PDB file of C-alpha atoms in Angstrom:
ATOM      1  CA  MET R   1      -0.381   0.384  -0.021  1.00  0.00           C
ATOM      2  CA  PRO R   2       1.663   3.857  -0.750  1.00  0.00           C
ATOM      3  CA  GLU R   3       2.591   5.429   2.520  1.00  0.00           C
ATOM      4  CA  LYS R   4      -0.246   7.803   3.603  1.00  0.00           C
ATOM      5  CA  SER R   5       0.182  11.408   2.687  1.00  0.00           C
ATOM      6  CA  PRO R   6      -0.115  14.632   4.080  1.00  0.00           C
ATOM      7  CA  ILE R   7      -3.743  14.348   4.287  1.00  0.00           C
ATOM      8  CA  LEU R   8      -4.125  11.528   6.880  1.00  0.00           C
ATOM      9  CA  LEU R   9      -2.768  14.660   9.302  1.00  0.00           C
ATOM     10  CA  GLU R  10      -4.591  17.238   8.821  1.00  0.00           C
ATOM     11  CA  SER R  11      -8.328  17.731   9.695  1.00  0.00           C
ATOM     12  CA  GLY R  12     -11.263  19.004   9.241  1.00  0.00           C
ATOM     13  CA  THR R  13     -10.365  19.725   5.490  1.00  0.00           C
ATOM     14  CA  ASN R  14     -13.769  18.086   4.220  1.00  0.00           C
ATOM     15  CA  GLU R  15     -11.600  16.277   2.122  1.00  0.00           C
ATOM     16  CA  LEU R  16     -10.783  12.314   2.562  1.00  0.00           C
ATOM     17  CA  GLU R  17      -8.698   9.087   0.765  1.00  0.00           C
ATOM     18  CA  ILE R  18      -9.957   6.506  -0.868  1.00  0.00           C
ATOM     19  CA  ILE R  19      -8.717   3.417  -2.062  1.00  0.00           C
ATOM     20  CA  GLU R  20     -10.115   1.701  -4.832  1.00  0.00           C
ATOM     21  CA  PHE R  21     -10.933  -2.482  -5.583  1.00  0.00           C
ATOM     22  CA  LEU R  22     -12.623  -4.548  -7.702  1.00  0.00           C
ATOM     23  CA  LEU R  23     -15.260  -7.354  -7.034  1.00  0.00           C
ATOM     24  CA  GLY R  24     -15.688  -8.867 -10.750  1.00  0.00           C
ATOM     25  CA  ASP R  25     -15.576  -5.741 -12.705  1.00  0.00           C
ATOM     26  CA  GLN R  26     -17.312  -3.155  -9.932  1.00  0.00           C
ATOM     27  CA  ARG R  27     -15.393  -0.225  -8.959  1.00  0.00           C
ATOM     28  CA  PHE R  28     -15.853  -0.339  -5.099  1.00  0.00           C
ATOM     29  CA  ALA R  29     -14.598   2.302  -2.215  1.00  0.00           C
ATOM     30  CA  ILE R  30     -12.803   2.302   1.271  1.00  0.00           C
ATOM     31  CA  ASN R  31     -11.770   4.724   2.972  1.00  0.00           C
ATOM     32  CA  VAL R  32      -7.919   4.916   3.516  1.00  0.00           C
ATOM     33  CA  MET R  33      -8.244   6.471   7.772  1.00  0.00           C
ATOM     34  CA  LYS R  34     -10.489   2.965   7.899  1.00  0.00           C
ATOM     35  CA  VAL R  35      -7.099   0.942   6.432  1.00  0.00           C
ATOM     36  CA  ARG R  36      -4.072  -0.806   8.450  1.00  0.00           C
ATOM     37  CA  GLU R  37      -3.094  -2.470   4.935  1.00  0.00           C
ATOM     38  CA  ILE R  38      -3.054  -3.893   2.429  1.00  0.00           C
ATOM     39  CA  VAL R  39      -1.800  -7.815   1.582  1.00  0.00           C
ATOM     40  CA  THR R  40      -1.605 -10.959  -0.228  1.00  0.00           C
ATOM     41  CA  PRO R  41      -4.098 -13.724   0.310  1.00  0.00           C
ATOM     42  CA  LEU R  42      -2.267 -15.926   3.400  1.00  0.00           C
ATOM     43  CA  PRO R  43      -3.804 -19.144   4.126  1.00  0.00           C
ATOM     44  CA  ILE R  44      -6.717 -19.332   5.626  1.00  0.00           C
ATOM     45  CA  THR R  45      -8.128 -21.631   8.233  1.00  0.00           C
ATOM     46  CA  LYS R  46     -11.678 -22.295   8.767  1.00  0.00           C
ATOM     47  CA  ILE R  47     -14.484 -22.205  11.374  1.00  0.00           C
ATOM     48  CA  PRO R  48     -16.974 -24.649  11.765  1.00  0.00           C
ATOM     49  CA  HIS R  49     -20.252 -24.112  11.539  1.00  0.00           C
ATOM     50  CA  SER R  50     -19.689 -19.883  11.032  1.00  0.00           C
ATOM     51  CA  HIS R  51     -21.321 -16.899   9.123  1.00  0.00           C
ATOM     52  CA  PRO R  52     -21.629 -18.023   5.078  1.00  0.00           C
ATOM     53  CA  TYR R  53     -19.785 -14.537   4.321  1.00  0.00           C
ATOM     54  CA  MET R  54     -16.836 -15.913   6.757  1.00  0.00           C
ATOM     55  CA  GLU R  55     -14.381 -17.282   4.981  1.00  0.00           C
ATOM     56  CA  GLY R  56     -12.008 -18.426   8.221  1.00  0.00           C
ATOM     57  CA  ILE R  57      -9.398 -16.638  10.159  1.00  0.00           C
ATOM     58  CA  ILE R  58      -5.716 -15.833   9.434  1.00  0.00           C
ATOM     59  CA  GLU R  59      -2.516 -14.894  11.421  1.00  0.00           C
ATOM     60  CA  LEU R  60      -1.434 -11.944  10.567  1.00  0.00           C
ATOM     61  CA  ARG R  61       1.945 -10.574  12.527  1.00  0.00           C
ATOM     62  CA  GLY R  62       0.695 -12.967  15.743  1.00  0.00           C
ATOM     63  CA  GLU R  63      -2.782 -11.762  15.678  1.00  0.00           C
ATOM     64  CA  VAL R  64      -6.048 -13.813  14.541  1.00  0.00           C
ATOM     65  CA  LEU R  65      -8.118 -12.099  12.408  1.00  0.00           C
ATOM     66  CA  PRO R  66     -11.387 -12.712  10.526  1.00  0.00           C
ATOM     67  CA  VAL R  67     -11.390 -12.769   6.826  1.00  0.00           C
ATOM     68  CA  ILE R  68     -14.840 -11.800   5.197  1.00  0.00           C
ATOM     69  CA  ASP R  69     -15.904 -13.005   1.918  1.00  0.00           C
ATOM     70  CA  LEU R  70     -16.598  -9.078   0.727  1.00  0.00           C
ATOM     71  CA  ALA R  71     -18.075 -10.319  -2.990  1.00  0.00           C
ATOM     72  CA  LYS R  72     -20.281 -13.587  -1.092  1.00  0.00           C
ATOM     73  CA  ALA R  73     -21.775 -11.066   1.623  1.00  0.00           C
ATOM     74  CA  LEU R  74     -22.767  -8.517  -1.936  1.00  0.00           C
ATOM     75  CA  HIS R  75     -23.858 -11.212  -3.760  1.00  0.00           C
ATOM     76  CA  PHE R  76     -21.138 -11.116  -5.849  1.00  0.00           C
ATOM     77  CA  PRO R  77     -19.481 -14.259  -8.347  1.00  0.00           C
ATOM     78  CA  ALA R  78     -16.153 -15.768  -6.595  1.00  0.00           C
ATOM     79  CA  SER R  79     -13.297 -14.092  -8.302  1.00  0.00           C
ATOM     80  CA  VAL R  80     -11.979 -15.107 -12.111  1.00  0.00           C
ATOM     81  CA  HIS R  81      -8.570 -14.291 -11.286  1.00  0.00           C
ATOM     82  CA  PRO R  82      -8.089 -15.258  -7.875  1.00  0.00           C
ATOM     83  CA  GLU R  83      -4.094 -14.876  -8.251  1.00  0.00           C
ATOM     84  CA  ASN R  84      -5.158 -11.065  -8.343  1.00  0.00           C
ATOM     85  CA  ASP R  85      -6.933 -11.065  -5.300  1.00  0.00           C
ATOM     86  CA  LYS R  86      -6.050  -8.324  -1.718  1.00  0.00           C
ATOM     87  CA  PHE R  87      -6.958  -8.743   1.385  1.00  0.00           C
ATOM     88  CA  ILE R  88      -8.198  -5.423   3.073  1.00  0.00           C
ATOM     89  CA  VAL R  89      -7.135  -5.058   6.905  1.00  0.00           C
ATOM     90  CA  ALA R  90      -9.396  -3.081   8.157  1.00  0.00           C
ATOM     91  CA  GLU R  91     -10.092  -1.355  11.613  1.00  0.00           C
ATOM     92  CA  PHE R  92     -13.171  -0.118  12.829  1.00  0.00           C
ATOM     93  CA  ASN R  93     -15.381  -0.496  15.804  1.00  0.00           C
ATOM     94  CA  LYS R  94     -12.864  -1.196  18.129  1.00  0.00           C
ATOM     95  CA  GLN R  95     -12.030  -4.020  15.762  1.00  0.00           C
ATOM     96  CA  LYS R  96      -9.433  -5.355  13.502  1.00  0.00           C
ATOM     97  CA  ILE R  97     -11.178  -6.988  10.069  1.00  0.00           C
ATOM     98  CA  VAL R  98     -10.019  -8.415   7.092  1.00  0.00           C
ATOM     99  CA  PHE R  99     -11.856  -7.981   3.214  1.00  0.00           C
ATOM    100  CA  HIS R 100     -11.172 -10.377   0.833  1.00  0.00           C
ATOM    101  CA  VAL R 101     -11.700  -8.609  -2.231  1.00  0.00           C
ATOM    102  CA  HIS R 102     -10.935  -9.331  -6.250  1.00  0.00           C
ATOM    103  CA  ASN R 103      -7.923  -6.406  -6.907  1.00  0.00           C
ATOM    104  CA  VAL R 104      -7.382  -3.472  -5.514  1.00  0.00           C
ATOM    105  CA  THR R 105      -6.388  -0.849  -7.665  1.00  0.00           C
ATOM    106  CA  ARG R 106      -6.212   3.010  -6.497  1.00  0.00           C
ATOM    107  CA  ILE R 107      -6.137   5.246  -4.238  1.00  0.00           C
ATOM    108  CA  TYR R 108      -8.037   8.797  -4.887  1.00  0.00           C
ATOM    109  CA  ARG R 109      -7.953  12.566  -2.978  1.00  0.00           C
ATOM    110  CA  ILE R 110     -11.386  13.341  -3.106  1.00  0.00           C
ATOM    111  CA  SER R 111     -13.976  15.777  -1.066  1.00  0.00           C
ATOM    112  CA  TRP R 112     -16.926  14.596   0.776  1.00  0.00           C
ATOM    113  CA  THR R 113     -18.771  17.456  -1.370  1.00  0.00           C
ATOM    114  CA  GLN R 114     -17.909  14.912  -4.620  1.00  0.00           C
ATOM    115  CA  ILE R 115     -20.070  11.797  -2.828  1.00  0.00           C
ATOM    116  CA  GLU R 116     -23.867  11.641  -2.932  1.00  0.00           C
ATOM    117  CA  LYS R 117     -26.166  10.092  -1.479  1.00  0.00           C
ATOM    118  CA  PRO R 118     -27.758   7.230  -2.942  1.00  0.00           C
ATOM    119  CA  SER R 119     -31.035   7.570  -4.564  1.00  0.00           C
ATOM    120  CA  GLN R 120     -34.040   6.401  -2.594  1.00  0.00           C
ATOM    121  CA  MET R 121     -35.194   4.356  -5.468  1.00  0.00           C
ATOM    122  CA  TYR R 122     -32.540   1.608  -4.918  1.00  0.00           C
ATOM    123  CA  GLN R 123     -31.429   2.635  -1.254  1.00  0.00           C
ATOM    124  CA  GLY R 124     -33.758   1.498   1.204  1.00  0.00           C
ATOM    125  CA  LEU R 125     -32.843   1.086   4.720  1.00  0.00           C
ATOM    126  CA  GLU R 126     -31.305  -1.858   4.568  1.00  0.00           C
ATOM    127  CA  GLY R 127     -29.156  -0.507   1.941  1.00  0.00           C
ATOM    128  CA  GLN R 128     -25.379  -1.333   1.581  1.00  0.00           C
ATOM    129  CA  VAL R 129     -24.218   1.486  -0.292  1.00  0.00           C
ATOM    130  CA  ILE R 130     -23.884   4.361   1.330  1.00  0.00           C
ATOM    131  CA  GLY R 131     -22.514   7.258  -1.422  1.00  0.00           C
ATOM    132  CA  ILE R 132     -21.469   7.277  -5.116  1.00  0.00           C
ATOM    133  CA  VAL R 133     -18.418   8.799  -6.056  1.00  0.00           C
ATOM    134  CA  LYS R 134     -17.762   9.676  -8.970  1.00  0.00           C
ATOM    135  CA  VAL R 135     -13.874  10.112 -10.565  1.00  0.00           C
ATOM    136  CA  GLU R 136     -12.297   9.600 -13.558  1.00  0.00           C
ATOM    137  CA  GLY R 137     -15.243   8.620 -15.788  1.00  0.00           C
ATOM    138  CA  GLN R 138     -16.105   5.584 -13.338  1.00  0.00           C
ATOM    139  CA  MET R 139     -18.443   5.578 -10.805  1.00  0.00           C
ATOM    140  CA  LEU R 140     -17.734   3.712  -7.742  1.00  0.00           C
ATOM    141  CA  LEU R 141     -19.755   2.466  -4.461  1.00  0.00           C
ATOM    142  CA  PHE R 142     -18.951   3.836  -1.289  1.00  0.00           C
ATOM    143  CA  LEU R 143     -19.475   1.229   1.197  1.00  0.00           C
ATOM    144  CA  ASP R 144     -21.749   1.299   5.009  1.00  0.00           C
ATOM    145  CA  PHE R 145     -18.664  -1.274   6.151  1.00  0.00           C
ATOM    146  CA  GLU R 146     -19.914  -1.447   9.819  1.00  0.00           C
ATOM    147  CA  LYS R 147     -23.760  -2.762   8.413  1.00  0.00           C
ATOM    148  CA  ILE R 148     -22.017  -5.472   6.919  1.00  0.00           C
ATOM    149  CA  MET R 149     -20.462  -6.286  10.206  1.00  0.00           C
ATOM    150  CA  VAL R 150     -23.793  -5.476  12.042  1.00  0.00           C
ATOM    151  CA  ASP R 151     -26.123  -7.562   9.154  1.00  0.00           C
ATOM    152  CA  MET R 152     -23.827 -10.886   9.894  1.00  0.00           C
ATOM    153  CA  ASN R 153     -23.336 -10.029  14.086  1.00  0.00           C
ATOM    154  CA  PRO R 154     -25.893  -8.323  15.628  1.00  0.00           C
ATOM    155  CA  ASP R 155     -24.297  -7.736  18.792  1.00  0.00           C
ATOM    156  CA  LEU R 156     -21.525  -5.005  16.704  1.00  0.00           C
ATOM    157  CA  GLY R 157     -24.808  -2.851  16.313  1.00  0.00           C
ATOM    158  CA  VAL R 158     -25.941  -0.684  18.533  1.00  0.00           C
ATOM    159  CA  ASN R 159     -27.787  -2.084  21.823  1.00  0.00           C
ATOM    160  CA  MET R 160     -30.775  -0.843  23.222  1.00  0.00           C
ATOM    161  CA  GLN R 161     -29.114  -3.076  26.562  1.00  0.00           C
ATOM    162  CA  GLN R 162     -27.111  -1.249  27.228  1.00  0.00           C
ATOM    163  CA  VAL R 163     -29.287   2.030  27.571  1.00  0.00           C
ATOM    164  CA  LYS R 164     -31.703   0.102  30.143  1.00  0.00           C
ATOM    165  CA  LYS R 165     -28.870  -0.929  32.261  1.00  0.00           C
ATOM    166  CA  LEU R 166     -28.344   2.930  32.780  1.00  0.00           C
ATOM    167  CA  GLY R 167     -31.831   2.585  34.919  1.00  0.00           C
ATOM    168  CA  LYS R 168     -35.035   4.611  35.170  1.00  0.00           C
ATOM    169  CA  ARG R 169     -34.383   7.587  33.204  1.00  0.00           C
ATOM    170  CA  GLU R 170     -35.918  11.059  32.903  1.00  0.00           C
ATOM    171  CA  ARG R 171     -37.332  12.691  30.405  1.00  0.00           C
ATOM    172  CA  SER R 172     -35.395  15.500  29.011  1.00  0.00           C
ATOM    173  CA  GLN R 173     -35.995  19.136  26.911  1.00  0.00           C
ATOM    174  CA  LYS R 174     -32.478  19.731  26.090  1.00  0.00           C
ATOM    175  CA  LYS R 175     -32.593  19.835  22.232  1.00  0.00           C
ATOM    176  CA  ILE R 176     -30.153  17.437  20.820  1.00  0.00           C
ATOM    177  CA  ILE R 177     -28.301  18.433  16.685  1.00  0.00           C
ATOM    178  CA  VAL R 178     -27.518  14.791  15.083  1.00  0.00           C
ATOM    179  CA  ALA R 179     -25.438  14.626  11.812  1.00  0.00           C
ATOM    180  CA  GLU R 180     -26.028  10.898  10.657  1.00  0.00           C
ATOM    181  CA  ASP R 181     -25.711   9.640   6.853  1.00  0.00           C
ATOM    182  CA  SER R 182     -26.981   6.310   7.931  1.00  0.00           C
ATOM    183  CA  PRO R 183     -30.576   5.650   7.710  1.00  0.00           C
ATOM    184  CA  LEU R 184     -30.043   2.863  10.354  1.00  0.00           C
ATOM    185  CA  LEU R 185     -28.522   4.003  12.523  1.00  0.00           C
ATOM    186  CA  ARG R 186     -30.355   7.681  12.387  1.00  0.00           C
ATOM    187  CA  LYS R 187     -33.721   5.101  13.192  1.00  0.00           C
ATOM    188  CA  LEU R 188     -31.820   3.301  16.107  1.00  0.00           C
ATOM    189  CA  LEU R 189     -30.111   6.553  17.903  1.00  0.00           C
ATOM    190  CA  HIS R 190     -33.791   8.093  17.762  1.00  0.00           C
ATOM    191  CA  GLU R 191     -35.306   4.653  19.432  1.00  0.00           C
ATOM    192  CA  THR R 192     -32.004   4.183  22.450  1.00  0.00           C
ATOM    193  CA  LEU R 193     -31.822   8.448  22.504  1.00  0.00           C
ATOM    194  CA  SER R 194     -35.315   8.530  23.678  1.00  0.00           C
ATOM    195  CA  GLU R 195     -35.767   5.767  25.895  1.00  0.00           C
ATOM    196  CA  ALA R 196     -32.749   7.732  27.722  1.00  0.00           C
ATOM    197  CA  GLY R 197     -34.965  10.163  27.697  1.00  0.00           C
ATOM    198  CA  TYR R 198     -34.018  12.647  25.032  1.00  0.00           C
ATOM    199  CA  GLU R 199     -37.104  13.624  22.850  1.00  0.00           C
ATOM    200  CA  ARG R 200     -36.051  16.532  21.970  1.00  0.00           C
ATOM    201  CA  VAL R 201     -33.805  15.056  19.370  1.00  0.00           C
ATOM    202  CA  GLU R 202     -33.381  16.403  15.402  1.00  0.00           C
ATOM    203  CA  PHE R 203     -31.573  14.446  12.283  1.00  0.00           C
ATOM    204  CA  PHE R 204     -29.737  15.736   9.335  1.00  0.00           C
ATOM    205  CA  GLU R 205     -28.578  13.279   6.825  1.00  0.00           C
ATOM    206  CA  ASN R 206     -24.711  15.620   6.712  1.00  0.00           C
ATOM    207  CA  GLY R 207     -22.700  17.772   8.039  1.00  0.00           C
ATOM    208  CA  ALA R 208     -23.897  20.820   5.264  1.00  0.00           C
ATOM    209  CA  GLU R 209     -27.724  20.308   6.446  1.00  0.00           C
ATOM    210  CA  ALA R 210     -26.789  20.776  10.235  1.00  0.00           C
ATOM    211  CA  LEU R 211     -25.056  23.123   9.588  1.00  0.00           C
ATOM    212  CA  ASP R 212     -27.445  25.176   7.490  1.00  0.00           C
ATOM    213  CA  TYR R 213     -30.021  24.875  10.562  1.00  0.00           C
ATOM    214  CA  LEU R 214     -27.597  25.734  13.438  1.00  0.00           C
ATOM    215  CA  GLN R 215     -26.083  28.901  11.211  1.00  0.00           C
ATOM    216  CA  SER R 216     -30.629  29.860  10.181  1.00  0.00           C
ATOM    217  CA  VAL R 217     -31.017  29.461  13.850  1.00  0.00           C
ATOM    218  CA  VAL R 218     -28.590  31.982  15.128  1.00  0.00           C
ATOM    219  CA  ALA R 219     -28.907  33.939  12.258  1.00  0.00           C
ATOM    220  CA  ASN R 220     -31.584  36.310  13.664  1.00  0.00           C
ATOM    221  CA  GLY R 221     -29.949  37.082  16.658  1.00  0.00           C
ATOM    222  CA  LYS R 222     -31.384  34.202  18.875  1.00  0.00           C
ATOM    223  CA  ASP R 223     -28.501  32.488  21.324  1.00  0.00           C
ATOM    224  CA  ILE R 224     -27.796  28.797  19.623  1.00  0.00           C
ATOM    225  CA  THR R 225     -27.095  27.559  23.634  1.00  0.00           C
ATOM    226  CA  GLU R 226     -30.969  28.731  24.500  1.00  0.00           C
ATOM    227  CA  GLU R 227     -32.327  26.849  21.483  1.00  0.00           C
ATOM    228  CA  VAL R 228     -29.601  23.569  21.324  1.00  0.00           C
ATOM    229  CA  GLN R 229     -28.074  22.009  23.631  1.00  0.00           C
ATOM    230  CA  LEU R 230     -25.477  19.850  22.638  1.00  0.00           C
ATOM    231  CA  VAL R 231     -24.562  18.243  18.659  1.00  0.00           C
ATOM    232  CA  ILE R 232     -23.462  15.113  18.082  1.00  0.00           C
ATOM    233  CA  THR R 233     -22.116  13.717  14.775  1.00  0.00           C
ATOM    234  CA  ASP R 234     -20.493  11.135  12.935  1.00  0.00           C
ATOM    235  CA  ILE R 235     -17.319  11.234  10.869  1.00  0.00           C
ATOM    236  CA  GLU R 236     -18.153   9.596   7.703  1.00  0.00           C
ATOM    237  CA  MET R 237     -20.988  11.791   5.559  1.00  0.00           C
ATOM    238  CA  PRO R 238     -21.445  13.049   1.537  1.00  0.00           C
ATOM    239  CA  GLN R 239     -21.490  16.590   1.996  1.00  0.00           C
ATOM    240  CA  MET R 240     -19.275  17.569   4.373  1.00  0.00           C
ATOM    241  CA  ASP R 241     -17.740  15.283   7.539  1.00  0.00           C
ATOM    242  CA  GLY R 242     -17.518  15.490  10.487  1.00  0.00           C
ATOM    243  CA  HIS R 243     -14.768  16.616  11.162  1.00  0.00           C
ATOM    244  CA  HIS R 244     -15.151  19.519   9.397  1.00  0.00           C
ATOM    245  CA  PHE R 245     -18.509  20.186  10.475  1.00  0.00           C
ATOM    246  CA  THR R 246     -16.807  20.306  14.068  1.00  0.00           C
ATOM    247  CA  LYS R 247     -14.896  22.954  12.610  1.00  0.00           C
ATOM    248  CA  ARG R 248     -16.594  25.540  11.573  1.00  0.00           C
ATOM    249  CA  ILE R 249     -19.195  25.103  14.376  1.00  0.00           C
ATOM    250  CA  ARG R 250     -15.791  26.242  16.041  1.00  0.00           C
ATOM    251  CA  GLU R 251     -14.906  28.817  13.968  1.00  0.00           C
ATOM    252  CA  ASP R 252     -18.143  30.347  14.507  1.00  0.00           C
ATOM    253  CA  ASP R 253     -18.310  33.136  17.134  1.00  0.00           C
ATOM    254  CA  ARG R 254     -22.157  32.044  17.142  1.00  0.00           C
ATOM    255  CA  LEU R 255     -22.131  28.572  17.706  1.00  0.00           C
ATOM    256  CA  LYS R 256     -18.557  27.967  19.188  1.00  0.00           C
ATOM    257  CA  LYS R 257     -20.184  27.624  22.831  1.00  0.00           C
ATOM    258  CA  LEU R 258     -21.806  24.610  21.426  1.00  0.00           C
ATOM    259  CA  PRO R 259     -20.346  20.559  22.715  1.00  0.00           C
ATOM    260  CA  VAL R 260     -19.795  18.236  20.105  1.00  0.00           C
ATOM    261  CA  ILE R 261     -19.893  14.858  20.681  1.00  0.00           C
ATOM    262  CA  ILE R 262     -18.028  12.592  17.495  1.00  0.00           C
ATOM    263  CA  PHE R 263     -19.685   9.277  17.279  1.00  0.00           C
ATOM    264  CA  SER R 264     -17.915   7.112  14.382  1.00  0.00           C
ATOM    265  CA  SER R 265     -16.431   4.193  14.442  1.00  0.00           C
ATOM    266  CA  LEU R 266     -13.423   5.560  13.690  1.00  0.00           C
ATOM    267  CA  ILE R 267     -12.567   6.543  17.009  1.00  0.00           C
ATOM    268  CA  THR R 268      -9.630   4.684  17.492  1.00  0.00           C
ATOM    269  CA  ASP R 269      -5.697   5.450  19.285  1.00  0.00           C
ATOM    270  CA  ASP R 270      -4.148   6.631  15.318  1.00  0.00           C
ATOM    271  CA  LEU R 271      -7.068   8.735  14.809  1.00  0.00           C
ATOM    272  CA  ARG R 272      -8.753  10.205  18.133  1.00  0.00           C
ATOM    273  CA  HIS R 273      -5.835  13.648  17.402  1.00  0.00           C
ATOM    274  CA  LYS R 274      -8.056  14.580  14.086  1.00  0.00           C
ATOM    275  CA  GLY R 275     -11.221  14.871  16.158  1.00  0.00           C
ATOM    276  CA  ALA R 276      -9.324  16.808  18.813  1.00  0.00           C
ATOM    277  CA  LYS R 277      -7.915  19.080  16.669  1.00  0.00           C
ATOM    278  CA  VAL R 278     -11.014  20.857  15.241  1.00  0.00           C
ATOM    279  CA  GLY R 279     -12.839  21.314  18.415  1.00  0.00           C
ATOM    280  CA  ALA R 280     -14.418  18.209  19.550  1.00  0.00           C
ATOM    281  CA  THR R 281     -15.342  18.813  22.793  1.00  0.00           C
ATOM    282  CA  ALA R 282     -15.488  14.485  23.320  1.00  0.00           C
ATOM    283  CA  GLN R 283     -15.806  11.634  20.676  1.00  0.00           C
ATOM    284  CA  VAL R 284     -16.931   8.058  21.384  1.00  0.00           C
ATOM    285  CA  SER R 285     -16.361   5.061  19.090  1.00  0.00           C
ATOM    286  CA  LYS R 286     -19.482   3.271  17.445  1.00  0.00           C
ATOM    287  CA  PRO R 287     -21.387   1.500  18.715  1.00  0.00           C
ATOM    288  CA  GLU R 288     -20.876   2.447  22.568  1.00  0.00           C
ATOM    289  CA  ILE R 289     -24.509   4.111  23.163  1.00  0.00           C
ATOM    290  CA  GLY R 290     -24.256   3.376  27.182  1.00  0.00           C
ATOM    291  CA  GLU R 291     -20.937   5.759  26.735  1.00  0.00           C
ATOM    292  CA  LEU R 292     -22.361   8.294  24.467  1.00  0.00           C
ATOM    293  CA  ILE R 293     -25.641   9.109  26.917  1.00  0.00           C
ATOM    294  CA  GLU R 294     -22.753   8.929  29.631  1.00  0.00           C
ATOM    295  CA  MET R 295     -21.227  11.732  27.960  1.00  0.00           C
ATOM    296  CA  ILE R 296     -24.823  13.364  26.823  1.00  0.00           C
ATOM    297  CA  ASP R 297     -25.245  13.571  30.170  1.00  0.00           C
ATOM    298  CA  SER R 298     -22.479  15.311  31.535  1.00  0.00           C
ATOM    299  CA  TYR R 299     -22.169  18.247  29.335  1.00  0.00           C
ATOM    300  CA  ILE R 300     -26.123  19.235  29.703  1.00  0.00           C
ATOM    301  CA  LEU R 301     -27.982  17.837  32.385  1.00  0.00           C
TER     302      LEU R 301
END
């Protein structure tokens, strides 16, 4: 894999690097921030009675890692040229996973504004594509890797039981703004935050829409903290990512007092500094909803 460029050391630029990979002739993309390395396939140990998408496990530098057959997970045929196959070693949601793909071709540096939201006509609540990337006359599908993992093991997703463990909750009238592009995660967050007592929650599909709303609130001179008490944002979102969204809030004198919690699968020891640099109040890794709620409590109750 090529050396990581300076963009990965910057924060809040609303740019990212994506790795293009193939399943058959179809082009897909994964955020470089999710990728630890790319290796040629290694011997796989099969696991009896495992999920159909699970090829088995490998040992890589002393670590035992699960291998997901991404073609099978997306209902694509098996590789026609297995000599070109690659293993993408990814890390998100505090886990390392290996995705078996048919080839890895190149890296692009793009803006989040180049990623279009999929149409509801071909992408419902349960869809696995979160964005369409147009580069150099090609269309790349930006996959929801977290959802693929949750489909295989629902325990990896947002869990209502974490909220129930917090005990009986008082109802709160504090208003929370959430920027999250995944329809499924918006639904789960709505349910879990409501269970936790937070009923005044307004959702936006990306940082740009959420920022427009916040700016419209203060446009007529209102104090933002009287109208909104806290912002929660994902990182990976079409049009405007969570780091840039957080940076824009901090740069606006009318908005900068707002607490901003980044809730993302990309909160790792290696990447936490990026959120800190743009002024995030706190950062919580998905799917730790219990930790998120305790964090919300500490800032607005």
